[in-house]
XYZ file of C-alpha atoms in Angstrom:
601
model
C 0.000 0.000 0.000
C 1.070 3.566 -0.462
C 1.205 5.254 2.901
C 0.901 8.753 1.487
C -2.229 10.840 1.566
C -2.367 13.107 -1.508
C -2.553 16.282 0.531
C 0.938 15.591 1.855
C 2.285 15.791 -1.675
C 0.472 19.110 -2.037
C 2.067 20.391 1.157
C 5.457 19.300 -0.203
C 4.840 21.418 -3.297
C 4.011 24.328 -1.001
C 7.257 23.693 0.859
C 9.184 23.691 -2.405
C 7.581 27.009 -3.332
C 8.790 28.425 -0.023
C 12.373 27.326 -0.720
C 13.551 30.911 -0.218
C 12.270 30.778 3.352
C 14.053 27.477 3.917
C 17.357 29.094 2.924
C 16.736 31.917 5.365
C 16.002 29.304 8.025
C 19.288 27.564 7.254
C 21.157 30.853 7.774
C 19.458 31.348 11.128
C 20.327 27.756 12.053
C 23.997 28.474 11.373
C 24.096 31.370 13.852
C 25.419 30.793 17.365
C 23.011 29.463 20.001
C 20.733 32.169 21.299
C 20.790 34.112 18.037
C 18.622 31.325 16.662
C 15.745 32.217 19.009
C 15.584 35.908 18.292
C 12.772 37.561 16.397
C 13.376 40.038 13.611
C 15.554 42.525 15.450
C 12.864 43.330 18.045
C 14.546 41.471 20.876
C 11.632 38.969 21.133
C 12.290 35.250 20.643
C 10.889 34.071 17.301
C 7.644 32.163 17.544
C 9.144 28.932 16.157
C 12.358 27.046 16.823
C 13.730 24.250 14.654
C 14.641 21.241 16.780
C 16.945 18.705 15.148
C 16.063 15.100 15.987
C 18.874 12.676 15.137
C 17.944 8.999 15.445
C 19.178 5.472 14.820
C 18.167 1.952 15.864
C 19.296 -1.692 16.112
C 22.971 -1.008 16.803
C 23.359 -4.493 18.389
C 26.736 -3.648 19.896
C 28.420 -3.188 16.502
C 31.248 -0.950 17.667
C 33.621 -1.934 14.874
C 32.434 -1.597 11.256
C 30.313 -4.694 10.516
C 32.079 -7.093 8.122
C 30.957 -8.361 4.726
C 27.510 -7.705 3.284
C 26.144 -7.003 6.798
C 28.256 -3.819 6.679
C 26.813 -2.312 3.502
C 23.850 -0.088 2.631
C 21.989 -0.215 -0.718
C 21.854 3.118 -2.533
C 19.861 3.717 -5.724
C 21.882 5.797 -8.208
C 20.518 8.482 -10.553
C 20.482 5.948 -13.428
C 18.400 3.462 -11.412
C 21.229 1.024 -10.642
C 21.805 -0.007 -7.020
C 25.204 0.326 -5.378
C 26.420 -1.274 -2.110
C 28.085 1.324 0.099
C 30.272 0.209 3.065
C 28.906 1.852 6.224
C 28.806 1.770 10.010
C 31.119 1.526 12.979
C 30.828 3.831 16.012
C 33.993 5.747 15.073
C 32.127 6.949 11.979
C 28.693 7.173 13.626
C 30.151 9.537 16.246
C 31.664 11.737 13.519
C 28.404 11.736 11.504
C 26.287 12.764 14.509
C 28.765 15.406 15.699
C 28.993 16.912 12.205
C 25.190 16.915 11.843
C 24.762 18.742 15.174
C 26.983 21.663 14.135
C 24.967 24.868 13.793
C 21.915 23.292 15.466
C 21.630 24.688 19.000
C 18.478 22.613 19.551
C 19.545 19.033 18.801
C 18.343 15.847 20.494
C 19.559 12.295 19.731
C 17.193 9.334 20.225
C 17.279 5.624 19.448
C 14.688 2.983 18.642
C 15.927 0.034 20.718
C 18.190 -3.024 20.350
C 21.261 -0.971 21.161
C 22.685 -4.111 22.795
C 22.137 -7.859 22.537
C 23.187 -10.266 19.757
C 26.403 -8.237 19.807
C 29.799 -9.106 18.312
C 32.402 -10.471 20.727
C 34.000 -7.071 21.437
C 30.797 -5.993 23.204
C 29.091 -9.329 23.943
C 32.043 -10.768 25.859
C 31.694 -7.904 28.367
C 27.891 -8.008 28.656
C 27.632 -4.936 26.401
C 29.320 -2.523 28.805
C 31.522 -1.253 25.920
C 28.419 -0.314 23.885
C 26.771 1.581 26.740
C 30.053 3.446 27.231
C 30.167 4.265 23.481
C 26.537 5.495 23.505
C 27.367 7.763 26.447
C 30.226 9.147 24.347
C 27.900 9.640 21.349
C 25.700 11.843 23.583
C 22.614 9.694 23.127
C 19.752 11.472 24.945
C 17.200 8.663 25.114
C 16.342 5.221 23.726
C 13.431 2.812 23.808
C 14.126 -0.752 24.886
C 14.057 -3.358 22.138
C 13.450 -7.091 22.489
C 17.216 -7.761 22.693
C 17.554 -5.539 25.754
C 15.772 -8.427 27.545
C 18.102 -11.213 26.336
C 19.723 -11.437 29.785
C 16.606 -10.487 31.778
C 15.257 -7.383 33.520
C 17.885 -7.397 36.310
C 20.753 -7.178 33.804
C 18.897 -4.454 31.862
C 18.550 -2.467 35.102
C 22.325 -2.860 35.621
C 23.022 -1.459 32.145
C 20.854 1.524 33.066
C 22.087 2.102 36.632
C 25.657 0.778 36.556
C 27.541 -1.620 38.808
C 29.806 -4.526 37.923
C 28.484 -7.838 36.567
C 27.092 -10.056 39.379
C 29.061 -13.112 38.220
C 32.059 -11.782 36.294
C 32.639 -8.664 38.373
C 34.489 -5.612 37.068
C 36.415 -5.994 33.805
C 38.981 -3.263 34.428
C 41.039 -2.791 37.584
C 39.750 0.008 39.832
C 36.980 0.847 37.345
C 33.319 0.392 38.144
C 30.812 0.314 35.283
C 28.846 3.575 35.429
C 25.766 2.563 33.441
C 23.883 4.549 30.803
C 23.743 8.300 31.256
C 20.625 8.365 29.038
C 17.246 6.905 30.030
C 16.105 3.550 28.651
C 12.315 3.817 28.208
C 10.021 0.796 28.623
C 6.475 2.169 28.833
C 4.761 -1.092 27.837
C 6.844 -3.472 29.970
C 5.503 -3.954 33.482
C 6.391 -6.081 36.474
C 3.928 -8.973 36.744
C 3.549 -8.485 40.511
C 3.386 -4.688 40.866
C 1.949 -3.761 37.458
C 4.450 -0.882 37.288
C 6.776 -0.208 34.323
C 10.191 -1.853 34.854
C 11.946 1.322 33.652
C 10.799 4.907 32.992
C 7.877 5.080 30.522
C 8.821 8.522 29.191
C 11.218 11.427 29.557
C 10.994 15.128 28.699
C 13.875 16.816 26.877
C 14.118 20.524 27.724
C 16.149 23.452 26.422
C 15.445 27.186 26.850
C 11.748 26.566 27.432
C 11.414 24.106 24.526
C 9.983 20.773 25.766
C 9.693 17.504 23.845
C 8.361 14.339 25.424
C 9.691 10.916 24.401
C 7.693 7.718 25.035
C 9.507 4.410 24.478
C 7.936 0.988 23.814
C 9.115 -2.362 22.502
C 6.993 -4.688 20.408
C 4.183 -6.402 22.299
C 5.361 -9.723 20.830
C 8.747 -9.575 22.598
C 8.060 -12.769 24.643
C 7.723 -14.740 21.360
C 11.231 -13.759 20.244
C 13.226 -13.778 23.502
C 14.096 -16.816 25.641
C 11.630 -17.496 28.470
C 14.263 -16.618 31.114
C 14.757 -13.170 29.623
C 11.104 -12.156 30.041
C 10.362 -13.995 33.286
C 8.100 -11.964 35.597
C 7.369 -9.353 32.917
C 4.243 -8.387 31.002
C 4.299 -6.731 27.563
C 1.380 -4.530 26.559
C -0.205 -3.170 23.385
C 1.989 -0.519 21.742
C -0.868 1.776 20.639
C -2.750 1.766 23.964
C 0.465 2.387 25.912
C 1.707 5.275 23.766
C -1.751 6.880 23.760
C -2.008 6.589 27.553
C 1.320 8.328 28.171
C 0.770 10.929 25.429
C -2.359 11.947 27.350
C -0.369 12.076 30.599
C 2.315 14.281 28.979
C -0.407 16.515 27.529
C -1.857 17.018 31.030
C 1.616 18.091 32.177
C 1.702 20.726 29.426
C 4.057 18.770 27.137
C 2.398 19.113 23.717
C 5.316 17.962 21.530
C 5.740 14.198 21.673
C 7.917 11.665 19.811
C 7.242 7.924 20.128
C 10.243 5.571 20.042
C 8.837 2.211 18.971
C 10.856 -0.975 18.620
C 8.673 -2.363 15.849
C 8.884 -1.634 12.157
C 7.926 -2.313 8.592
C 9.259 -3.163 5.174
C 9.535 -0.466 2.510
C 8.944 -1.503 -1.117
C 12.665 -1.008 -1.807
C 15.691 -1.917 0.323
C 17.570 1.211 -0.829
C 18.050 3.684 2.002
C 17.235 6.597 -0.341
C 13.951 5.145 -1.660
C 11.131 7.695 -1.785
C 8.678 5.905 0.485
C 5.929 8.383 -0.414
C 6.096 7.805 -4.166
C 2.556 7.089 -5.347
C 3.218 4.049 -7.577
C 1.318 0.774 -7.184
C 2.975 -1.380 -4.511
C 5.032 1.562 -3.239
C 5.254 2.698 0.368
C 5.641 0.577 3.451
C 3.967 -2.569 4.819
C 4.225 -4.485 8.076
C 3.137 -4.057 11.713
C 4.228 -0.422 12.059
C 1.590 0.765 9.553
C -1.371 -0.221 11.745
C 0.443 0.972 14.873
C 1.092 4.379 13.257
C -2.541 4.633 12.186
C -3.692 3.940 15.749
C -1.409 6.276 17.689
C -3.011 9.506 18.852
C -2.417 12.699 16.814
C -0.838 14.101 20.027
C 2.306 12.254 18.907
C 4.230 14.243 16.288
C 6.715 11.697 14.892
C 7.533 7.976 15.195
C 11.113 6.669 15.376
C 10.921 2.922 14.731
C 13.200 -0.111 14.351
C 13.340 -3.907 14.689
C 13.106 -4.769 10.965
C 16.614 -3.412 10.207
C 15.209 -1.468 7.239
C 15.872 2.146 6.276
C 12.800 4.275 5.551
C 11.378 7.769 5.839
C 7.634 7.506 5.238
C 4.469 9.350 6.086
C 1.535 7.347 7.424
C -1.738 9.128 8.257
C -2.595 9.487 11.947
C -6.154 8.718 13.181
C -7.276 12.232 12.143
C -5.991 11.631 8.600
C -3.021 13.994 8.853
C 0.319 12.731 7.499
C 2.906 11.906 10.156
C 6.578 10.980 9.792
C 7.609 7.363 10.482
C 11.351 6.663 10.229
C 13.870 3.854 10.662
C 17.642 3.873 10.127
C 18.667 0.387 8.959
C 20.857 -1.339 11.605
C 24.360 -1.697 13.066
C 24.941 2.103 13.000
C 25.068 2.193 9.166
C 22.466 4.961 8.777
C 21.150 7.839 10.873
C 17.976 9.894 10.415
C 17.933 13.692 10.595
C 14.451 15.091 11.264
C 13.550 18.762 11.639
C 10.779 19.379 14.176
C 9.499 22.967 14.057
C 8.433 23.861 17.598
C 5.835 26.606 18.091
C 6.529 28.464 21.354
C 2.950 29.711 21.635
C 1.167 26.348 21.243
C 4.175 24.347 22.607
C 3.474 21.912 19.787
C 5.262 20.769 16.652
C 4.083 22.338 13.382
C 3.371 19.017 11.721
C 3.147 20.318 8.136
C 6.794 21.347 8.236
C 8.295 18.153 9.691
C 11.039 17.087 7.305
C 13.166 13.960 7.526
C 15.997 12.273 5.642
C 18.213 9.224 6.107
C 21.988 9.560 5.723
C 24.677 6.891 5.283
C 27.287 6.648 8.034
C 30.104 6.703 5.485
C 33.520 5.203 6.177
C 35.092 7.935 4.023
C 35.037 10.426 6.915
C 37.430 10.896 9.826
C 37.163 8.450 12.733
C 36.248 9.889 16.141
C 39.472 9.494 18.197
C 37.593 8.857 21.477
C 35.731 5.925 19.890
C 38.967 4.528 18.396
C 40.511 4.666 21.885
C 37.457 2.916 23.397
C 37.592 0.107 20.796
C 41.357 -0.330 21.265
C 40.981 -0.534 25.053
C 38.284 -3.244 24.964
C 39.989 -5.100 22.085
C 43.109 -5.438 24.254
C 40.984 -7.147 26.930
C 39.203 -9.365 24.373
C 42.243 -10.287 22.250
C 43.377 -13.479 24.061
C 39.953 -15.042 23.393
C 38.877 -13.275 20.194
C 41.913 -14.090 18.050
C 41.961 -17.881 18.563
C 41.646 -19.669 15.169
C 38.669 -22.067 14.963
C 38.712 -23.131 11.320
C 39.434 -22.213 7.708
C 37.171 -21.255 4.765
C 37.698 -20.819 1.007
C 35.299 -17.874 0.514
C 32.618 -15.766 2.241
C 29.826 -17.946 3.664
C 26.805 -15.687 3.724
C 24.271 -15.742 6.530
C 22.823 -12.413 7.649
C 23.790 -10.847 4.334
C 21.919 -13.461 2.263
C 18.355 -12.607 1.242
C 17.641 -16.169 0.027
C 15.320 -18.398 2.098
C 18.104 -21.005 2.360
C 21.439 -19.468 3.372
C 24.857 -21.159 2.982
C 25.768 -20.273 6.574
C 22.372 -21.545 7.772
C 23.138 -24.934 6.224
C 26.577 -24.988 7.832
C 25.152 -24.191 11.284
C 22.359 -26.791 10.993
C 24.878 -29.437 9.828
C 27.130 -28.603 12.788
C 24.200 -29.017 15.173
C 23.123 -32.329 13.654
C 26.664 -33.741 13.682
C 27.261 -32.695 17.287
C 23.982 -34.207 18.535
C 23.558 -37.299 16.310
C 25.367 -39.764 18.582
C 22.972 -41.742 20.800
C 24.567 -40.452 24.004
C 24.378 -36.863 22.691
C 20.657 -37.014 21.851
C 20.359 -39.220 18.753
C 19.239 -36.353 16.482
C 18.245 -37.195 12.894
C 17.560 -33.603 11.758
C 18.424 -30.078 13.002
C 16.619 -26.734 12.615
C 18.164 -23.255 12.973
C 16.141 -20.025 13.214
C 17.253 -17.507 10.555
C 17.163 -14.554 12.999
C 19.816 -16.252 15.133
C 22.406 -15.923 12.356
C 23.791 -12.482 13.131
C 26.442 -11.952 10.414
C 28.323 -13.589 7.538
C 31.516 -15.633 7.840
C 33.902 -13.401 5.937
C 37.005 -14.668 4.101
C 38.967 -11.410 4.496
C 40.944 -11.163 7.741
C 39.363 -9.116 10.548
C 42.687 -8.731 12.366
C 46.147 -10.218 12.021
C 44.961 -13.825 11.647
C 45.189 -13.913 7.828
C 42.531 -14.386 5.124
C 40.338 -17.461 5.328
C 40.906 -18.005 9.046
C 37.764 -18.116 11.196
C 38.578 -16.771 14.660
C 36.614 -17.329 17.872
C 35.548 -13.669 17.686
C 34.136 -14.135 14.172
C 32.312 -17.339 15.108
C 30.882 -15.597 18.196
C 29.657 -12.703 16.023
C 27.706 -15.221 13.902
C 26.103 -16.903 16.959
C 26.372 -14.542 19.936
C 23.491 -15.846 22.062
C 25.270 -18.981 23.290
C 21.950 -20.824 23.256
C 22.018 -24.300 24.730
C 21.064 -27.014 22.239
C 18.062 -29.292 22.833
C 17.171 -32.630 21.255
C 13.480 -33.584 21.522
C 10.950 -36.133 20.273
C 8.521 -34.798 17.664
C 6.052 -36.769 15.570
C 6.200 -36.600 11.791
C 2.902 -34.666 11.899
C 4.446 -32.073 14.271
C 7.495 -31.806 11.992
C 5.304 -31.028 8.995
C 3.274 -28.502 11.037
C 6.496 -26.789 12.130
C 7.602 -26.392 8.511
C 4.152 -24.980 7.667
C 4.435 -22.476 10.542
C 7.379 -20.876 8.682
C 4.918 -19.325 6.237
C 1.589 -19.227 8.083
C 0.058 -17.801 11.254
C 2.230 -15.050 12.738
C 4.869 -15.747 10.043
C 2.542 -15.504 7.007
C 3.210 -11.831 6.208
C 6.943 -12.112 6.847
C 8.062 -15.766 6.506
C 10.751 -17.151 8.809
C 12.417 -19.957 6.875
C 14.182 -22.451 9.140
C 17.673 -23.489 8.077
C 17.715 -27.291 7.816
C 20.427 -29.911 8.110
C 21.636 -32.127 5.270
C 19.139 -34.832 4.328
C 15.938 -32.799 4.757
C 14.483 -31.580 1.447
C 11.147 -30.052 0.385
C 9.523 -27.558 -1.995
C 8.368 -24.115 -0.929
C 5.755 -22.724 -3.330
C 5.509 -18.965 -2.711
C 2.747 -18.597 -5.329
C 0.377 -20.240 -2.813
C -0.746 -18.760 0.515
C -0.338 -19.751 4.168
C 0.540 -23.308 5.160
C -0.083 -24.451 1.583
C 3.221 -22.863 0.583
C 5.005 -25.881 2.071
C 4.268 -28.673 -0.406
C 3.684 -31.454 2.144
C 4.184 -34.443 -0.172
C 7.655 -33.185 -1.194
C 9.077 -33.322 2.356
C 11.765 -36.003 2.541
C 14.284 -36.987 5.187
C 17.216 -38.883 3.680
C 15.042 -39.649 0.662
C 12.053 -41.020 2.625
C 8.659 -39.351 3.071
C 7.916 -38.149 6.605
C 5.642 -40.592 8.456
C 3.080 -38.539 10.448
C 2.832 -41.234 13.149
C 6.557 -41.891 13.552
C 8.722 -40.170 16.224
C 11.826 -38.251 15.155
C 14.671 -36.913 17.309
C 15.059 -33.225 16.388
C 17.917 -30.874 17.355
C 17.368 -27.124 17.791
C 18.440 -24.309 20.110
C 16.543 -23.649 23.342
C 14.832 -20.612 21.809
C 13.140 -22.715 19.095
C 12.517 -25.571 21.542
C 10.525 -23.051 23.592
C 8.268 -22.365 20.596
C 10.015 -19.081 19.750
C 9.494 -17.166 16.470
C 5.955 -18.514 16.069
C 6.997 -22.214 15.955
C 4.464 -23.560 18.444
C 4.880 -27.109 17.047
C 8.592 -27.123 17.950
C 7.636 -26.228 21.516
C 5.651 -29.483 21.832
C 8.748 -31.725 21.929
C 9.091 -34.359 24.639
C 11.942 -36.378 26.173
C 14.288 -33.387 26.029
C 18.044 -33.766 26.255
C 20.105 -30.601 26.758
C 23.383 -30.598 24.845
C 26.329 -28.256 24.324
C 25.858 -24.626 23.228
C 25.252 -23.721 19.587
C 28.578 -21.863 19.474
C 30.534 -24.839 20.857
C 29.019 -27.153 18.227
C 29.730 -24.641 15.461
C 33.379 -24.295 16.507
C 33.783 -28.080 16.891
C 32.439 -28.581 13.352
C 34.833 -25.983 11.898
C 37.750 -27.678 13.669
C 36.703 -31.146 12.474
C 36.069 -30.188 8.825
C 38.758 -27.675 7.928
C 42.507 -27.197 8.045
C 44.805 -24.517 6.612
C 45.586 -26.816 3.664
C 42.005 -28.094 3.255
C 39.652 -25.169 4.055
C 35.865 -25.494 4.097
C 33.918 -24.331 1.018
C 30.468 -22.702 1.314
C 27.861 -25.497 1.346
C 25.476 -25.839 -1.608
C 21.968 -24.460 -1.101
C 19.915 -27.294 -2.588
C 17.727 -28.408 0.317
C 14.728 -26.128 -0.205
C 13.350 -25.804 -3.745
C 11.635 -22.415 -4.018
C 8.845 -21.770 -6.551
C 7.983 -18.085 -7.071
């Protein structure tokens, strides 16, 4: 669907006609702070003030530039071709944000959640303390929680907010106590089961020279379906729309009329290019996904929505319940893109002039200077991580794409599933005959080029950890053939129908996926074979998967019905063992073929 009401295009034409005024505004913006507020030489502050809102989302602890295809942004060129631009890394993100702030006395920086969690080794090894420290240095003002902020539970999230050394591992640096985040984490729709109160602040108000902007932060209501049960124990997650509307009303009563919602939920634009015009009126243009209905339901009291979770880059307008266009933005992931939004604040009404809200996404280019303080931070933590991170685990002949692959069946997904099956096939290890891996658990590619001094083609512990940073324990369970078939159908039906989650399968399991059909019918049941034999609905199969899938995560209720569970080694241990067993410097591992799932489109 196109998310653009026609009148917004008309207002854009009006804006273009007033281009002369925009230039004047830019000159005012370049004046020193204070001068910006003045009226026309009469000594009165001007009625409006331009507030710069800089935002990003889904950093996932990527302090160093992400490697391989996970570290690029698609950019459509003037001739219509699409170019991959290397982007990201906090050294560059810091420079981008600091450059953008110049000449903007009213500038606030906000994030849309998943700042930490599923992080590369440099941050993950230290329970994401390095990332919180980097965000403090970036002058982040506020962020919503995302689902990954709950990976290690509410107590650990509170520690990231308030500081204090890790309860088990203690302090990582001599005589240095972890200070915690100097920006608020907002969790308006996450309450304690017993008290009913939000586990962290629901909102915050940013103030400067009488200008006030309220920020409300929520994560997706479906967080419990995508986080391990331990992570969300004792917590309740509430409807995003109802929660934001409730707190917008509360802010309004306090006289805060300008409100931005930070929502860790998102959508999919019709193009993956960061510079796609989301409001172009063509058939099939615009944005789809959960954020569209959320945006349409959130009170007009909210002036802009900063979103995330889908790792897409978009700047779209979606009509609010009164039919007025409202800006909805997202800045890709891993610090590769940031959004710059101009909010024109009216001092008399204390509200944002919605017709003049303008927004654009910008690439965090690696062609700019690195921020020296971020380089120093990375060097310091890398020194602590080096003894573990640099250990060689295996050898590869070429990139093995995982996160960077858009295909339903990914070479790295096959490798991980094969490693899990091999490690759990022995009778005393669980007797698995097939293994399933959730695609969202593959956090990067295995890249052939060296990340440090190890040499090309060497897979280090740090690189393997970056692929599978959750350290999920493996489970082997009994499932009937009927449950197996249902699980495969759940990839493309129910909560996964609109956005399929295709399980990565171990060698020996084959089937056809017909995307011209709808729902469960997309999995062609009579093509499912295990080692050449049709699946017997009545027979019991031993199935290996991580604890997240075994808990029914990602909408796979059938996988949660397993019985006779055996808990095995962690996914990372099995992955590293497989690399060690199947590769040497003289005989490296080639990317596996992707011939298990036949896709019909």
